[in-house]
Coordinates of C-alpha atoms and ligand atoms in Angstrom, one line a residue:
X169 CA 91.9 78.5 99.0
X170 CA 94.3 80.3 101.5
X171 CA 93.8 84.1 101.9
X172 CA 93.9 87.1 104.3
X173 CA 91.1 87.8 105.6
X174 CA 90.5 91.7 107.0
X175 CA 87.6 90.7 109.4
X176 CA 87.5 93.7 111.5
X177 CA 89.8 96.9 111.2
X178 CA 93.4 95.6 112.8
X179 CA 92.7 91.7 112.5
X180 CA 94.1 90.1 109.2
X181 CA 93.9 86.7 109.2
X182 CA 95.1 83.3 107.2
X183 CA 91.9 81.7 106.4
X184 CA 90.3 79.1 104.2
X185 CA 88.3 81.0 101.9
X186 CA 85.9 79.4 99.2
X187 CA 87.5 80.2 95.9
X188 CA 86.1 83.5 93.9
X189 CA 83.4 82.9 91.1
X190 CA 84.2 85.1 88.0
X191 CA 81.2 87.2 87.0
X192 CA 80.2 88.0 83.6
X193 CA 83.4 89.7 82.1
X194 CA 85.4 88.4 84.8
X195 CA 88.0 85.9 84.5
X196 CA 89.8 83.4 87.6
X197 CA 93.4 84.8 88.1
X198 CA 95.8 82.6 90.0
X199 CA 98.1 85.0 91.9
X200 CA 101.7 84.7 91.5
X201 CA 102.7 87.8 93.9
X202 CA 101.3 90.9 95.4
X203 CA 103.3 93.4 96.9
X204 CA 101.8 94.8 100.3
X205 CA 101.7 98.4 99.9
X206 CA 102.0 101.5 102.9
X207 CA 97.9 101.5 102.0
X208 CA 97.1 98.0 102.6
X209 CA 99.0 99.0 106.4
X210 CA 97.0 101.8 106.9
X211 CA 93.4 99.9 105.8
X212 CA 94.6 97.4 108.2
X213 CA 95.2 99.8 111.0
X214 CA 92.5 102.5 110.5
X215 CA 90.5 101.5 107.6
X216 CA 89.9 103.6 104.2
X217 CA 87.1 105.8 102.7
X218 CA 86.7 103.2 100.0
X219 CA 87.2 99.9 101.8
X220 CA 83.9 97.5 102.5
X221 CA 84.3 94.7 105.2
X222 CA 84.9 92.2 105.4
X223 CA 87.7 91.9 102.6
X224 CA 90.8 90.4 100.9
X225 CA 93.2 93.4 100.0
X226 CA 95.6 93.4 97.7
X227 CA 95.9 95.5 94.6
X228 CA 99.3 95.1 93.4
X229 CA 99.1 92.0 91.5
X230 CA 100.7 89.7 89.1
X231 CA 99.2 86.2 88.0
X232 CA 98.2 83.6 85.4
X233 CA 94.7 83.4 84.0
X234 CA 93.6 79.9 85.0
X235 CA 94.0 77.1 82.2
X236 CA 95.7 79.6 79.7
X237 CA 99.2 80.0 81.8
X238 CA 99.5 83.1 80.2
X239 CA 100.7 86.1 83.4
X240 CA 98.8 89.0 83.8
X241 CA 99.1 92.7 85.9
X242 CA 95.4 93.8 86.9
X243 CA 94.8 97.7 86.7
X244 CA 93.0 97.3 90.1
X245 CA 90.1 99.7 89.2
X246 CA 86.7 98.7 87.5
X247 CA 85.2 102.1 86.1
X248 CA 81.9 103.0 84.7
X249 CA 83.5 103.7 81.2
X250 CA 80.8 105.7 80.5
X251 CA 80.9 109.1 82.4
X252 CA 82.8 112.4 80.9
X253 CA 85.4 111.3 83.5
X254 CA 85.9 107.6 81.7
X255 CA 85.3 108.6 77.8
X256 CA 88.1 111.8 78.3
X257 CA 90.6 108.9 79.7
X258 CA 90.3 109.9 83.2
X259 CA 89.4 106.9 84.3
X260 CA 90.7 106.6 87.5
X261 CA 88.6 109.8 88.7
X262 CA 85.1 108.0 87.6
X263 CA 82.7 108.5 90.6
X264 CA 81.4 105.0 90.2
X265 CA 84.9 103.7 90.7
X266 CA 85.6 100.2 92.2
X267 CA 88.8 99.4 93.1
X268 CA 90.4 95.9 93.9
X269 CA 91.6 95.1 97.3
X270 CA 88.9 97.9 98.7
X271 CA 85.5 97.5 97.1
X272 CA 85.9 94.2 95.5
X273 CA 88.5 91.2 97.0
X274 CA 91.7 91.6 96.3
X275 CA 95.5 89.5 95.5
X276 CA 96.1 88.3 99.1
X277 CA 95.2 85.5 97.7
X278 CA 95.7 81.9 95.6
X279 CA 92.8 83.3 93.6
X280 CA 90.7 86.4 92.6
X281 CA 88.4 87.0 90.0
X282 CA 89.1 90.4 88.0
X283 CA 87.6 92.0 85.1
X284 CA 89.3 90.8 81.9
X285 CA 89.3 94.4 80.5
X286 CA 91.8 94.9 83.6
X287 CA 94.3 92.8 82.8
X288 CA 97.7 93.9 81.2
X289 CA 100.4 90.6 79.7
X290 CA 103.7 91.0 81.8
X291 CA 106.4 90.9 78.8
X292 CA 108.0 87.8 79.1
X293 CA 111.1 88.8 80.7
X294 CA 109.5 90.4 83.8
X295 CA 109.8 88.2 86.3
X296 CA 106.3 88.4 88.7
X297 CA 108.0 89.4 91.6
X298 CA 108.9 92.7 89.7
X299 CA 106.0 93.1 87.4
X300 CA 103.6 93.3 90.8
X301 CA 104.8 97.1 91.2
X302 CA 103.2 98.4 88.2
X303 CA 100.5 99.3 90.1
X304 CA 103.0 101.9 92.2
X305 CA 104.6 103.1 89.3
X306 CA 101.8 103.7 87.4
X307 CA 100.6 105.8 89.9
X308 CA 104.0 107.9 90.4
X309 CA 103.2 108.3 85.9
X310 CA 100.1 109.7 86.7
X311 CA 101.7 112.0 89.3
X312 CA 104.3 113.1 86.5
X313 CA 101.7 113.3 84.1
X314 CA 99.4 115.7 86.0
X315 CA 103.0 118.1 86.6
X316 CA 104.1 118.1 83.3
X317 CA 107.4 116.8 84.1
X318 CA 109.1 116.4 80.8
X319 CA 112.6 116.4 79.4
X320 CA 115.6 118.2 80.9
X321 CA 112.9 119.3 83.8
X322 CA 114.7 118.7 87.4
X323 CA 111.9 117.6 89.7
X324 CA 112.0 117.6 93.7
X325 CA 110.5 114.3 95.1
X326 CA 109.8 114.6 99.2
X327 CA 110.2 111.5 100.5
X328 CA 112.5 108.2 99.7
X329 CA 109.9 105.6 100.4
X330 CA 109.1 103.3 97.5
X331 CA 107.0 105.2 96.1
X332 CA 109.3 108.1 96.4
X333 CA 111.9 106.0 94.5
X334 CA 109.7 104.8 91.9
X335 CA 108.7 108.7 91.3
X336 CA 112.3 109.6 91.1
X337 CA 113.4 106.6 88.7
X338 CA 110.3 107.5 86.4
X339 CA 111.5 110.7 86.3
X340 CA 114.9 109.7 84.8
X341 CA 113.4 107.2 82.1
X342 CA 111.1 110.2 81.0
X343 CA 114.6 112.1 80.5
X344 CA 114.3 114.6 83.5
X345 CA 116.5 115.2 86.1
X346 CA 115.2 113.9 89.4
X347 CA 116.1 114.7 93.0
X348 CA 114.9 113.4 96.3
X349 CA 114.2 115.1 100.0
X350 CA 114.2 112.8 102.6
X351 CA 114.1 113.9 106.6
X352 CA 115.1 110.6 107.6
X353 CA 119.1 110.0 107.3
X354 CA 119.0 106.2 108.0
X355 CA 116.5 105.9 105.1
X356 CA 119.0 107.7 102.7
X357 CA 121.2 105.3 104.0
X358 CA 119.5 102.0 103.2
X359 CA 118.6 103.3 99.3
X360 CA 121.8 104.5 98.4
X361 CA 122.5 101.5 96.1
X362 CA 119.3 102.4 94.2
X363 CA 120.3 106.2 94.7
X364 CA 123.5 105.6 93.2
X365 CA 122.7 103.2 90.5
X366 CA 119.3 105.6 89.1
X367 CA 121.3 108.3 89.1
X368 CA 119.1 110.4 91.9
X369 CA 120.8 113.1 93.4
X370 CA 119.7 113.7 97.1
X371 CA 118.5 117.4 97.9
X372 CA 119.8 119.6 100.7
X373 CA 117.4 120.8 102.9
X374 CA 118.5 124.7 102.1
X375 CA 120.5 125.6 98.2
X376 CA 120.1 128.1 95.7
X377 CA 118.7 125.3 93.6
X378 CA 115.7 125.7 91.9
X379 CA 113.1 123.3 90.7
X380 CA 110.7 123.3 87.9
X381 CA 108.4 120.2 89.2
X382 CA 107.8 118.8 92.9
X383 CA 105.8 116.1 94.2
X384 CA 105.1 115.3 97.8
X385 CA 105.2 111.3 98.4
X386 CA 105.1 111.9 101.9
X387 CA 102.5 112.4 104.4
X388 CA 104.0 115.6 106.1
X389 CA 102.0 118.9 104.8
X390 CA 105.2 120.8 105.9
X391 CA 106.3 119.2 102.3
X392 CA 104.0 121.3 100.8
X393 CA 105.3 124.5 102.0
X394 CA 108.8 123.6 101.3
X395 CA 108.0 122.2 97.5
X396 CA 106.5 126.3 96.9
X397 CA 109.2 127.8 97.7
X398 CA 111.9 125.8 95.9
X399 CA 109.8 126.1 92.5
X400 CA 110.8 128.4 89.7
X401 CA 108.1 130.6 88.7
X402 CA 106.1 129.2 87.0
X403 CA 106.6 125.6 88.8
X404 CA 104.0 123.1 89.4
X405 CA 103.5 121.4 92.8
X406 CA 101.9 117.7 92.9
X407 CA 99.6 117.1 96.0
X408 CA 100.3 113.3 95.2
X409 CA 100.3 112.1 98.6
X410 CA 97.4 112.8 100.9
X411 CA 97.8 114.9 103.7
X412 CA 98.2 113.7 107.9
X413 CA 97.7 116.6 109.7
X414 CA 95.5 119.9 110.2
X415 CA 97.8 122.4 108.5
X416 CA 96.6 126.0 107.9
X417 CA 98.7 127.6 104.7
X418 CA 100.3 130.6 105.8
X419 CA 99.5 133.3 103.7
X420 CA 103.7 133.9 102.4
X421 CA 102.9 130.0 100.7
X422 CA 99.5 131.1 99.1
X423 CA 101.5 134.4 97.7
X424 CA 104.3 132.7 96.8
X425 CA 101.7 131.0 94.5
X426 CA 100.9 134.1 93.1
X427 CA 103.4 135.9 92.6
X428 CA 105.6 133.0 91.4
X429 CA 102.5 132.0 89.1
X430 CA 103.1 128.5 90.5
X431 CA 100.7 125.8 90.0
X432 CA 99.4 123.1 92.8
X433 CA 97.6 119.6 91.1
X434 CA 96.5 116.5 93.0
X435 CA 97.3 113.7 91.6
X436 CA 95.0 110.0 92.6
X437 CA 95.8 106.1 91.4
X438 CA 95.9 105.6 87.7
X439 CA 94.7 104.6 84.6
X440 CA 95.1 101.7 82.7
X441 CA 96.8 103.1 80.1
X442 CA 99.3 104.2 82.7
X443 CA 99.7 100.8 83.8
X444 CA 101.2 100.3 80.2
X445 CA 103.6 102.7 80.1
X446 CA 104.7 101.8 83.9
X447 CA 105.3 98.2 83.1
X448 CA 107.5 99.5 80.2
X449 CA 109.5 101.4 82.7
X450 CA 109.6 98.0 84.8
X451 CA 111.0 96.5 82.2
X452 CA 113.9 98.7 81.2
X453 CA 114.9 98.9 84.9
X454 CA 114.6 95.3 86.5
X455 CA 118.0 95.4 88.0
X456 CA 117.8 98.8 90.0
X457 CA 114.0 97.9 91.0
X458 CA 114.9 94.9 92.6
X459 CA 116.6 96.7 94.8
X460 CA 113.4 98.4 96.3
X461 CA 112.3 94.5 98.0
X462 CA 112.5 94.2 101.1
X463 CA 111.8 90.2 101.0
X464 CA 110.1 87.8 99.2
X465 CA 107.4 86.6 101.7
X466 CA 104.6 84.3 102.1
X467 CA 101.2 85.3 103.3
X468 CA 101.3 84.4 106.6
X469 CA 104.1 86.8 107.4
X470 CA 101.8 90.1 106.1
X471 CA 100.4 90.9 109.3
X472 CA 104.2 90.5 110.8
X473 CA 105.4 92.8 108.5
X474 CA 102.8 95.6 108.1
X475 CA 103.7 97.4 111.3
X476 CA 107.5 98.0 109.7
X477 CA 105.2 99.5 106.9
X478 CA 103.2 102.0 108.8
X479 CA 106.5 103.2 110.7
X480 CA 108.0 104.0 107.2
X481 CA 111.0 101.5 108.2
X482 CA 110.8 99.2 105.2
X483 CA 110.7 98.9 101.7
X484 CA 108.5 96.4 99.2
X485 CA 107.4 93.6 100.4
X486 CA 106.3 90.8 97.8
X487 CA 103.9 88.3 98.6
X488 CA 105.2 85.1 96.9
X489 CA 102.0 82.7 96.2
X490 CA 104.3 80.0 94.1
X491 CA 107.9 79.4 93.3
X492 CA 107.4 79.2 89.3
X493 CA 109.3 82.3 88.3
X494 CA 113.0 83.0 88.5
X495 CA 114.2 82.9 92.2
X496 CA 116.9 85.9 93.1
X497 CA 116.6 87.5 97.1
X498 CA 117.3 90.8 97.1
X499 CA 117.6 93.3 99.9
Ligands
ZN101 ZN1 99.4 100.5 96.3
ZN102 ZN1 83.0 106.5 84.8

């Protein structure tokens, strides 16, 4: 089968692989798309704490079980579902954790074998191409899950990469009120139809406005600083994206913390369960997500394309492994 191979750290590769024997409680998945996710750039360029050479990434993925037809999204993780991390529905936090695309090969791809127990039907409406992001939007549930963001709440998102988005449009389908910081002007400018049409109102770098949630998606530990002191008291900061940089806390943020009685969580991939819920959202928003794709591309223009990813200048980019579902280009 064709894949990309990740020989070395900063060589991906179309090559002929031999196709993936399923192991006991495993089944043979024929992908239908992955999207390439800012990760998948960064294992490529620097490699990962949890990534094992050599390896086909890949964990945003949509495909059919071989022989049935019928299309699947994987939750990408295989946990030990038996630690106090597992039985309490934390999942995603078991130690023993292996994830898809890292540990194990992953949807860049014609093939991979995944653990049945992973696999989640797409509704049959979804169209693969859309379903592949349920990975992404599971994880910005699980952010919004760990902050409490509920009704009526107005939540601060830094950051108006996909992700970013996908935080922001999850936070208007769970009935709050979302709002997006973004540094970058130009980026504002290229997501304004999604801005417009989710509803998302874009935040000024300096109001009276106050905020009950916030959630970094955005590299920049400066966000950090900023999200405490735009919180009400009693706000709660999400640590959802890691971290670039050395940044000491000055001692007016760790105060501000106490005073305000403000709360800081981390927030780290996602259940399966979340996977439910975010292909629910999928599904109630196809229109204004299709407007997060970039293109619709074919593996051998991933390695072309991840650069544009690590410079923060694009948005989703699908890998397309057939032409069987409905055919629209967006973006
Ligand atoms: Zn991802
Ligand atoms: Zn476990």
């Amino acid at each position: 089968m064709q894949s990309l191979l990740l020989n070395t750290i900063g060589s991906l590769r179309v090559e002929t692989t031999s196709e993936p024997v399923p192991k006991t409680g495993e089944v043979l998945l024929q992908v239908s798309h992955c999207a390439v996710c800012r990760t998948d750039a960064k294992i490529w360029k620097y490699g990962h704490r949890d990534l094992v050479l050599p390896r086909i990434p890949g964990h945003e993925i949509c495909g059919r079980v071989s022989g049935s037809g019928k299309r699947y999204v994987v939750w990408p993780g295989t946990a030990c579902g038996k630690c106090a991390q597992c039985v309490s529905g934390a999942e995603n936090l078991c130690r023993d954790m292996r994830i898809i695309g890292f540990h194990e090969d992953g949807g860049f791809a014609e093939f991979t074998a995944v653990p049945e127990k992973s696999l989640i039907a797409v509704p049959e409406d979804l169209p693969g191409y859309l379903a592949c992001m349920t990975e992404p939007m599971a994880c910005a549930v699980n952010g919004l899950e760990q902050v409490g963001a509920g009704e009526g709440d107005r939540v601060l998102i830094f950051g108006a990469g996909p992700v970013g988005l996908m935080l922001a449009l999850a936070v208007r389908s769970m009935g709050g009120i979302p709002f997006i910081r973004e540094v970058n002007p130009r980026r504002i400018e290229q997501v304004k139809r999604f801005l417009d049409r989710a509803e998302i109102r874009v935040a000024a770098e300096a109001s009276e406005l106050e905020f009950d949630r916030a959630v970094n998606a955005a590299p920049d530990a400066a966000t950090v600083t900023q999200g405490f002191s735009r919180l009400k008291p009693g706000g709660v900061f999400c640590l959802f994206s890691g971290l670039i940089q050395d940044a000491p806390a000055p001692v007016s943020t760790l105060n501000r913390l106490h005073y305000r009685q403000l709360r800081l969580v981390g927030a780290y991939g996602c259940t399966r369960l979340q996977m439910v819920k975010a292909l629910g959202i999928l599904a109630d928003h196809q229109d204004i997500l299709a407007l997060l794709i970039q293109d619709r591309i074919s593996l051998d223009r991933v390695p072309a394309v991840l650069p544009k990813l690590l410079a923060g200048e694009s948005l989703k980019y699908i890998i397309e492994m057939d032409s069987t579902g409905p055919m629209t280009r967006n973006g």
